[in-house]
Each structure stands twice: as C-alpha cells, then as structure tokens.
C-alpha cells in the first residue's frame, strides 16, 4: 500500500514539475524573441549587399517600425510595406512607393531589384558582427545599422 501511494503521489508531482519547466522555457523563448525583434526595430539599416553584390550610392535603407510598417529609401524613392515577424521568420507584404525618376539606369535597376527582393524575404537574423541578414528564395540582403 505504501509503495502504491508513493507512486500515486509522485506521478502528479512529476507532471506538475514538467508543466512548470515547459512554461518557463516558453516564457524565456517569448522574451528572447521580443528582444530579438526589438533589435531590428531600433534604428535605420543601410543595405550593403544584395545577393553578394555591393549596392551603389544611394544605398537602400530599412526601418522596421514597431507598428509593423517597414519604410525606407529604395535608392530614389521612399517606400512603405507591412511586415510580420515571428522568431526568425519574416514576411514582408507588398506596399507602395513614391514615383520619382531615378537619375541613372543603374540606380533605377538597383531600386527595382531591392523592392522585388524584399517581398521574397522569409527569414532574418543578426550575425555575430551585428549585420542584419535577410534571406529567402534566391534572395540575400545584408545591411548594417546606421549610426
């Protein structure tokens, strides 16, 4: 009887400890995720590379607003898009831009490429050197924080 009573008491205690441990891990993960998102939402990011090619001046910029609006300068024109982020997943939805003429063909092509690539991004991370890396199907964008 004593052994069976001990097992009956230990089982609910073990379940409770497991539930509490999992809950603590989930809260830690949510806190870490919120801290990570805050990293991309602080300041302006300047795009240095698109698909391993250096960007020309004027370089595109990224501003991830806390209101889930992505804004910046695409090279000639200002743009705005909505975004959603969850952990390392990032979805950027089509938006709009101003319609000024670019001064050069090179700048216009860079801007068009940048805007198309943003919509293909599906993951993000900040590497050990502090660079923002956006990747997706056939897309790689590297940006540094503008100080």
Backbone as a chain_set.jsonl record, in Angstrom:
{"seq": "XXXXXXXXXXXXXXXXXXXXXXXXXXXXXXXXXXXXXXXXXXXXXXXXXXXXXXXXXXXXXXXXXXXXXXXXXXXXXXXXXXXXXXXXXXXXXXXXXXXXXXXXXXXXXXXXXXXXXXXXXXXXXXXXXXXXXXXXXXXXXXXXXXX", "coords": {"N": [[0.827, -1.189, 0.0], [1.937, 1.234, 0.787], [3.921, 1.648, -1.202], [2.353, 1.888, -3.518], [0.852, 4.156, -2.887], [2.871, 6.069, -2.741], [3.744, 6.096, -5.409], [1.44, 7.044, -6.591], [1.354, 9.62, -5.579], [3.754, 10.688, -6.509], [3.523, 10.748, -9.303], [1.604, 12.884, -10.053], [3.111, 15.021, -9.067], [5.436, 14.892, -10.596], [4.341, 15.439, -13.116], [3.434, 18.064, -12.689], [5.878, 19.402, -12.19], [7.075, 19.067, -14.702], [5.279, 20.502, -16.354], [5.582, 23.093, -15.289], [8.29, 23.554, -15.877], [8.27, 23.481, -18.699], [6.611, 25.665, -19.177], [8.161, 27.76, -18.182], [10.283, 27.67, -20.013], [8.933, 28.372, -22.377], [8.172, 30.996, -21.766], [10.69, 32.187, -21.547], [11.619, 31.837, -24.166], [9.755, 33.453, -25.556], [10.399, 35.928, -24.46], [13.068, 36.197, -25.321], [12.593, 36.227, -28.067], [11.095, 38.595, -28.347], [13.045, 40.415, -27.585], [14.878, 40.054, -29.652], [13.391, 40.916, -31.886], [13.127, 43.573, -31.185], [15.711, 44.392, -31.682], [15.916, 44.609, -34.516], [14.123, 46.594, -34.878], [15.183, 48.902, -33.97], [16.436, 51.758, -35.053], [17.957, 52.704, -38.241], [18.685, 50.662, -40.993], [21.239, 50.128, -43.328], [21.516, 48.995, -46.554], [24.041, 46.962, -47.671], [24.833, 44.826, -49.267], [23.319, 42.975, -51.911], [22.334, 39.883, -52.812], [25.039, 39.127, -52.679], [26.282, 41.172, -54.066], [27.712, 44.343, -54.081], [25.956, 47.26, -53.07], [25.146, 50.303, -54.785], [25.632, 53.872, -54.397], [22.914, 56.078, -54.146], [22.408, 54.108, -51.253], [20.002, 51.56, -50.493], [17.684, 51.722, -47.727], [16.418, 50.445, -44.569], [13.777, 50.546, -42.287], [12.401, 49.145, -39.638], [9.472, 49.509, -38.255], [7.857, 49.731, -35.035], [5.19, 49.497, -35.309], [4.743, 47.602, -37.156], [5.316, 48.43, -39.725], [7.32, 48.651, -42.512], [9.634, 50.852, -43.665], [11.52, 53.127, -45.726], [14.247, 54.172, -47.851], [14.412, 53.33, -51.181], [16.37, 53.724, -53.023], [16.004, 55.732, -54.974], [13.433, 56.455, -54.392], [11.05, 56.77, -51.701], [9.689, 54.146, -49.719], [7.036, 52.004, -48.48], [5.881, 49.314, -46.542], [4.072, 46.558, -45.166], [4.943, 44.381, -42.461], [5.446, 41.163, -40.937], [6.682, 39.484, -38.141], [7.957, 36.605, -36.633], [9.728, 34.968, -34.358], [12.465, 33.841, -36.099], [11.349, 34.083, -38.533], [10.171, 36.04, -41.238], [7.864, 38.023, -42.857], [7.276, 40.041, -45.553], [5.059, 42.262, -46.856], [3.628, 43.306, -50.006], [3.782, 46.773, -50.838], [3.86, 50.256, -51.241], [5.306, 53.052, -53.057], [6.969, 56.208, -53.556], [7.065, 57.962, -56.709], [9.289, 59.07, -58.074], [11.606, 59.925, -60.672], [14.563, 58.105, -61.262], [17.999, 59.149, -61.223], [19.861, 57.726, -62.666], [20.231, 54.832, -64.776], [21.382, 52.63, -63.533], [20.864, 53.102, -60.8], [18.068, 53.002, -60.868], [17.63, 50.318, -61.607], [18.765, 49.04, -59.398], [17.01, 49.879, -57.369], [14.545, 48.728, -58.238], [15.209, 46.007, -58.137], [15.784, 45.721, -55.391], [13.242, 46.282, -54.18], [11.691, 44.179, -55.223], [13.075, 42.0, -54.181], [12.693, 42.299, -51.418], [10.073, 41.406, -51.021], [10.386, 38.688, -51.271], [11.752, 37.814, -49.117], [12.057, 35.641, -46.328], [13.224, 34.92, -43.947], [15.192, 36.144, -41.176], [18.104, 37.359, -39.472], [20.502, 38.475, -37.052], [23.864, 38.703, -37.394], [27.02, 37.668, -35.829], [28.646, 39.896, -36.066], [26.914, 41.969, -36.003], [25.484, 42.568, -38.277], [22.515, 42.774, -40.219], [20.837, 40.163, -41.666], [18.906, 39.245, -44.303], [17.061, 36.744, -45.801], [15.787, 34.596, -48.389], [13.932, 32.837, -50.924], [16.193, 32.651, -53.358], [17.229, 35.083, -52.552], [19.328, 37.35, -50.871], [20.094, 39.653, -48.532], [22.157, 42.007, -47.049], [22.655, 44.139, -44.356], [23.823, 47.022, -42.568], [23.698, 48.62, -39.382], [22.788, 51.994, -39.26], [24.58, 54.471, -37.819]], "CA": [[0.0, 0.0, 0.0], [2.815, 2.394, 0.882], [4.551, 1.835, -2.499], [1.345, 2.353, -4.471], [0.506, 5.531, -2.511], [4.006, 6.906, -3.129], [3.703, 6.245, -6.863], [0.287, 7.891, -6.917], [1.71, 10.997, -5.239], [4.875, 11.136, -7.323], [3.107, 10.985, -10.689], [1.119, 14.255, -10.244], [4.205, 15.959, -8.797], [6.292, 14.864, -11.787], [3.611, 16.144, -14.173], [3.445, 19.475, -12.33], [7.236, 19.903, -12.413], [7.271, 19.118, -16.15], [4.478, 21.61, -16.872], [6.23, 24.333, -14.869], [9.535, 23.697, -16.631], [7.922, 23.841, -20.078], [6.067, 27.015, -19.145], [9.3, 28.671, -18.008], [11.005, 27.692, -21.296], [8.117, 29.122, -23.334], [8.267, 32.406, -21.42], [12.04, 32.608, -21.891], [11.666, 31.921, -25.621], [8.978, 34.628, -25.962], [11.174, 37.1, -24.064], [14.196, 36.285, -26.235], [12.066, 36.606, -29.373], [10.747, 40.019, -28.286], [14.309, 41.161, -27.563], [15.439, 39.982, -30.992], [12.6, 41.789, -32.754], [13.488, 44.949, -30.818], [16.99, 44.701, -32.32], [15.742, 45.085, -35.893], [13.251, 47.768, -34.854], [15.882, 50.079, -33.445], [17.305, 52.464, -35.982], [17.932, 52.531, -39.692], [19.633, 49.705, -41.555], [21.686, 50.511, -44.668], [21.804, 47.781, -47.333], [25.399, 46.948, -48.224], [24.92, 43.772, -50.282], [22.13, 42.258, -52.369], [22.823, 38.682, -53.498], [26.503, 39.198, -52.663], [26.754, 42.278, -54.9], [27.703, 45.615, -53.345], [24.992, 48.248, -53.538], [25.744, 51.591, -55.144], [25.068, 55.039, -53.711], [22.433, 55.982, -52.77], [22.117, 52.752, -50.806], [18.674, 51.385, -49.904], [17.612, 51.674, -46.261], [15.322, 49.695, -43.95], [13.342, 50.969, -40.949], [11.342, 48.262, -39.168], [8.74, 50.219, -37.212], [7.167, 48.919, -34.028], [3.808, 49.36, -35.77], [4.81, 46.595, -38.214], [5.488, 49.081, -41.017], [8.69, 48.733, -43.0], [9.778, 52.034, -44.501], [12.902, 53.477, -46.026], [14.516, 54.708, -49.175], [14.775, 52.2, -52.042], [17.528, 54.294, -53.726], [15.496, 57.021, -55.47], [12.099, 56.695, -53.85], [10.666, 56.261, -50.389], [8.745, 53.029, -49.833], [6.367, 51.564, -47.257], [5.348, 47.961, -46.642], [3.753, 45.932, -43.878], [5.716, 43.16, -42.219], [5.147, 40.342, -39.765], [7.866, 38.75, -37.706], [7.763, 35.64, -35.556], [11.027, 34.333, -34.171], [13.372, 34.192, -37.197], [10.551, 34.168, -39.761], [9.81, 37.41, -41.597], [7.055, 38.154, -44.067], [7.132, 41.43, -45.982], [3.94, 42.314, -47.795], [3.751, 44.385, -50.993], [3.342, 48.082, -50.375], [3.889, 51.3, -52.25], [6.464, 53.937, -53.026], [6.845, 57.423, -54.35], [7.313, 57.636, -58.116], [10.265, 59.982, -58.664], [12.524, 59.328, -61.643], [15.943, 57.944, -60.794], [18.947, 59.901, -62.035], [20.629, 56.841, -63.548], [19.691, 53.499, -65.056], [21.925, 51.743, -62.501], [20.108, 53.336, -59.569], [16.712, 52.52, -61.088], [17.666, 48.848, -61.549], [19.012, 48.665, -58.005], [15.771, 50.099, -56.64], [13.578, 47.713, -58.646], [15.675, 44.727, -57.592], [15.612, 45.774, -53.94], [11.82, 46.175, -53.828], [11.251, 42.813, -55.548], [13.702, 41.06, -53.25], [12.071, 42.41, -50.095], [8.858, 40.586, -50.976], [10.777, 37.279, -51.269], [12.422, 37.517, -47.845], [11.246, 34.863, -45.387], [13.92, 34.761, -42.663], [16.126, 37.21, -40.815], [18.936, 37.162, -38.281], [21.604, 39.41, -36.88], [25.046, 37.861, -37.218], [27.904, 37.993, -34.713], [29.239, 41.222, -36.256], [25.852, 42.964, -35.899], [24.825, 42.786, -39.568], [21.187, 42.212, -40.435], [20.823, 39.305, -42.848], [17.57, 38.878, -44.761], [17.191, 35.729, -46.833], [14.58, 33.98, -48.912], [14.16, 32.074, -52.149], [17.01, 33.398, -54.306], [17.441, 36.436, -52.037], [20.226, 37.563, -49.747], [20.317, 41.078, -48.302], [22.97, 42.262, -45.86], [22.58, 45.558, -44.007], [24.46, 47.44, -41.323], [22.952, 49.659, -38.661], [23.282, 53.36, -39.477], [24.839, 55.109, -36.513]], "C": [[0.871, 1.252, 0.0], [3.473, 2.698, -0.47], [3.557, 2.399, -3.507], [0.935, 3.794, -4.168], [1.626, 6.481, -2.915], [4.013, 7.143, -4.624], [2.566, 7.161, -7.275], [0.582, 9.356, -6.615], [2.819, 11.539, -6.137], [4.457, 11.475, -8.757], [2.57, 12.411, -10.878], [2.214, 15.302, -9.998], [5.133, 16.036, -10.006], [5.637, 15.621, -12.947], [3.652, 17.646, -13.92], [4.821, 20.093, -12.591], [7.507, 20.039, -13.913], [6.526, 20.3, -16.762], [5.128, 22.951, -16.515], [7.517, 24.584, -15.649], [9.26, 24.119, -18.071], [7.384, 25.257, -20.157], [7.195, 28.046, -19.027], [10.094, 28.783, -19.309], [10.242, 28.515, -22.325], [8.205, 30.615, -23.048], [9.64, 32.955, -21.779], [12.166, 32.783, -23.401], [10.925, 33.153, -26.122], [9.744, 35.909, -25.623], [12.362, 37.299, -25.0], [13.74, 36.734, -27.614], [11.726, 38.089, -29.406], [12.012, 40.875, -28.291], [14.94, 41.17, -28.946], [14.71, 40.912, -31.947], [12.935, 43.245, -32.452], [14.811, 45.354, -31.461], [16.795, 45.222, -33.736], [14.894, 46.348, -35.942], [13.948, 49.023, -34.346], [16.822, 50.644, -34.501], [17.102, 52.119, -37.442], [19.023, 51.55, -40.098], [19.963, 50.143, -42.979], [22.12, 49.239, -45.4], [23.172, 47.917, -47.99], [25.535, 45.963, -49.382], [23.528, 43.25, -50.623], [22.631, 41.105, -53.226], [24.334, 38.75, -53.735], [27.09, 40.239, -53.61], [26.657, 43.561, -54.086], [26.661, 46.559, -53.942], [25.718, 49.545, -53.856], [25.036, 52.706, -54.372], [24.064, 55.701, -54.637], [21.981, 54.56, -52.426], [20.697, 52.675, -50.235], [18.754, 51.321, -48.373], [16.374, 50.911, -45.813], [15.037, 50.27, -42.572], [12.162, 50.083, -40.553], [10.637, 48.942, -38.001], [8.048, 49.268, -36.257], [5.704, 48.687, -34.396], [3.699, 48.375, -36.935], [4.794, 47.207, -39.613], [6.98, 49.124, -41.334], [8.747, 49.92, -43.949], [11.253, 52.264, -44.787], [13.016, 54.122, -47.377], [15.031, 53.556, -50.03], [15.985, 52.511, -52.923], [17.149, 55.66, -54.256], [14.234, 57.423, -54.709], [11.932, 56.139, -52.445], [9.657, 55.137, -50.601], [8.13, 52.748, -48.466], [5.73, 50.213, -47.52], [4.961, 47.502, -45.238], [4.648, 44.707, -43.708], [5.189, 42.457, -40.976], [6.402, 39.563, -39.425], [7.472, 37.824, -36.569], [9.033, 34.8, -35.469], [11.945, 34.777, -35.309], [12.647, 34.267, -38.541], [10.127, 35.613, -39.98], [9.01, 37.378, -42.888], [6.877, 39.639, -44.354], [6.079, 41.463, -47.08], [4.128, 43.468, -48.777], [3.175, 45.687, -50.451], [3.357, 49.079, -51.512], [5.144, 52.13, -52.124], [6.13, 55.218, -53.771], [7.288, 57.078, -55.776], [8.272, 58.627, -58.796], [11.152, 59.232, -59.663], [13.918, 59.225, -61.02], [16.88, 58.684, -61.75], [19.754, 59.026, -62.984], [19.922, 55.501, -63.696], [20.14, 52.512, -63.971], [21.135, 51.875, -61.201], [18.688, 52.816, -59.703], [16.659, 50.991, -61.008], [17.886, 48.363, -60.125], [17.727, 48.792, -57.196], [14.731, 49.03, -56.968], [13.935, 46.346, -58.073], [15.435, 44.66, -56.092], [14.149, 45.56, -53.553], [11.271, 44.781, -54.128], [11.805, 41.813, -54.542], [13.081, 41.119, -51.859], [10.863, 41.497, -49.969], [9.16, 39.094, -50.948], [11.469, 36.859, -49.967], [11.493, 36.679, -46.969], [11.941, 34.59, -44.05], [14.863, 35.94, -42.433], [16.953, 36.74, -39.628], [19.959, 38.282, -38.222], [22.829, 38.566, -36.572], [25.935, 38.378, -36.085], [28.566, 39.364, -34.845], [28.188, 42.339, -36.201], [25.149, 43.285, -37.209], [23.454, 42.114, -39.585], [21.232, 41.426, -41.733], [19.387, 38.894, -43.13], [17.74, 37.879, -45.889], [15.823, 35.192, -47.227], [14.937, 33.228, -50.175], [14.906, 32.947, -53.168], [17.367, 34.802, -53.852], [18.395, 36.415, -50.854], [20.499, 39.06, -49.648], [21.082, 41.232, -46.999], [22.957, 43.779, -45.606], [23.292, 45.822, -42.684], [23.629, 48.557, -40.698], [23.606, 51.014, -38.914], [23.412, 54.03, -38.12], [24.705, 56.601, -36.62]], "O": [[0.577, 2.218, -0.704], [3.578, 3.863, -0.854], [3.899, 3.3, -4.273], [0.694, 4.573, -5.091], [1.356, 7.588, -3.383], [4.26, 8.262, -5.073], [2.709, 7.962, -8.198], [0.107, 10.241, -7.327], [2.818, 12.72, -6.484], [5.001, 12.406, -9.352], [3.033, 13.104, -11.784], [2.235, 16.346, -10.65], [5.565, 17.122, -10.393], [6.308, 16.355, -13.672], [3.884, 18.42, -14.849], [4.914, 21.185, -13.151], [8.106, 21.024, -14.345], [7.078, 21.021, -17.594], [5.209, 23.844, -17.358], [7.794, 25.719, -16.037], [9.93, 25.003, -18.604], [7.675, 25.977, -21.112], [7.175, 29.078, -19.697], [10.533, 29.875, -19.67], [10.851, 29.281, -23.071], [8.303, 31.418, -23.976], [9.742, 34.08, -22.268], [12.75, 33.761, -23.867], [11.412, 33.835, -27.024], [9.74, 36.862, -26.401], [12.64, 38.419, -25.427], [14.417, 37.531, -28.263], [12.032, 38.773, -30.383], [12.051, 41.93, -28.924], [15.482, 42.191, -29.37], [15.342, 41.62, -32.731], [13.018, 44.064, -33.368], [15.017, 46.531, -31.757], [17.449, 46.19, -34.124], [14.934, 47.089, -36.924], [13.343, 50.094, -34.304], [17.87, 50.068, -34.796], [16.211, 51.356, -37.816], [20.147, 51.612, -39.6], [19.066, 50.488, -43.748], [22.983, 48.502, -44.923], [23.429, 48.848, -48.754], [26.251, 46.219, -50.35], [22.673, 43.1, -49.75], [23.278, 41.324, -54.25], [24.83, 38.472, -54.827], [28.279, 40.186, -53.921], [25.625, 43.831, -53.47], [26.506, 46.643, -55.161], [26.762, 49.85, -53.279], [23.98, 52.496, -53.776], [24.351, 55.868, -55.822], [21.276, 53.907, -53.195], [20.239, 53.607, -49.574], [19.771, 50.915, -47.809], [15.413, 50.751, -46.566], [15.956, 50.46, -41.776], [11.056, 50.248, -41.067], [11.15, 48.95, -36.882], [7.697, 48.145, -36.62], [5.058, 47.787, -33.86], [2.675, 48.326, -37.618], [4.321, 46.588, -40.566], [7.791, 49.574, -40.524], [7.996, 49.983, -44.922], [12.122, 51.66, -44.157], [12.03, 54.559, -47.971], [15.984, 52.877, -49.646], [16.559, 51.594, -53.511], [17.862, 56.639, -54.033], [14.015, 58.601, -54.425], [12.584, 55.17, -52.057], [8.868, 55.171, -51.545], [8.635, 53.194, -47.436], [5.123, 49.985, -48.566], [5.478, 48.015, -44.245], [5.056, 44.08, -44.685], [4.578, 43.064, -40.097], [7.094, 39.05, -40.305], [6.742, 38.214, -35.657], [9.362, 34.034, -36.375], [12.183, 35.974, -35.47], [13.279, 34.493, -39.574], [9.771, 36.32, -39.037], [9.428, 36.782, -43.882], [6.392, 40.395, -43.513], [6.196, 40.78, -48.097], [4.717, 44.491, -48.428], [2.201, 45.687, -49.698], [2.916, 48.776, -52.62], [5.945, 51.941, -51.209], [5.148, 55.298, -54.51], [7.834, 55.999, -56.007], [8.082, 58.977, -59.961], [11.409, 58.039, -59.501], [14.382, 60.142, -60.342], [16.586, 58.826, -62.937], [20.275, 59.512, -63.988], [19.123, 55.1, -62.849], [19.362, 51.658, -63.545], [20.782, 50.874, -60.578], [18.149, 52.246, -58.754], [15.741, 50.434, -60.406], [17.268, 47.391, -59.692], [17.395, 47.898, -56.418], [14.102, 48.484, -56.061], [13.068, 45.62, -57.585], [14.938, 43.655, -55.582], [13.854, 44.738, -52.686], [10.464, 44.26, -53.358], [11.106, 40.899, -54.105], [12.958, 40.091, -51.194], [10.654, 40.882, -48.923], [8.273, 38.302, -50.631], [11.735, 35.676, -49.755], [10.297, 36.958, -46.874], [11.312, 34.084, -43.12], [15.27, 36.63, -43.368], [16.554, 35.845, -38.883], [20.239, 38.947, -39.22], [22.838, 37.804, -35.605], [25.635, 39.398, -35.465], [29.002, 39.936, -33.846], [28.524, 43.515, -36.336], [24.305, 44.18, -37.252], [23.269, 41.028, -39.036], [21.616, 41.956, -42.775], [18.733, 38.27, -42.294], [18.483, 38.135, -46.837], [14.844, 35.321, -46.492], [16.114, 33.006, -50.462], [14.329, 33.859, -53.761], [17.766, 35.632, -54.669], [18.286, 35.578, -49.957], [21.064, 39.66, -50.562], [20.707, 40.662, -45.974], [23.21, 44.582, -46.504], [23.351, 44.962, -41.805], [22.957, 49.324, -41.387], [24.822, 51.161, -38.795], [22.44, 54.132, -37.371], [24.886, 57.31, -35.63]]}, "num_chains": 1, "name": "protein.A"}
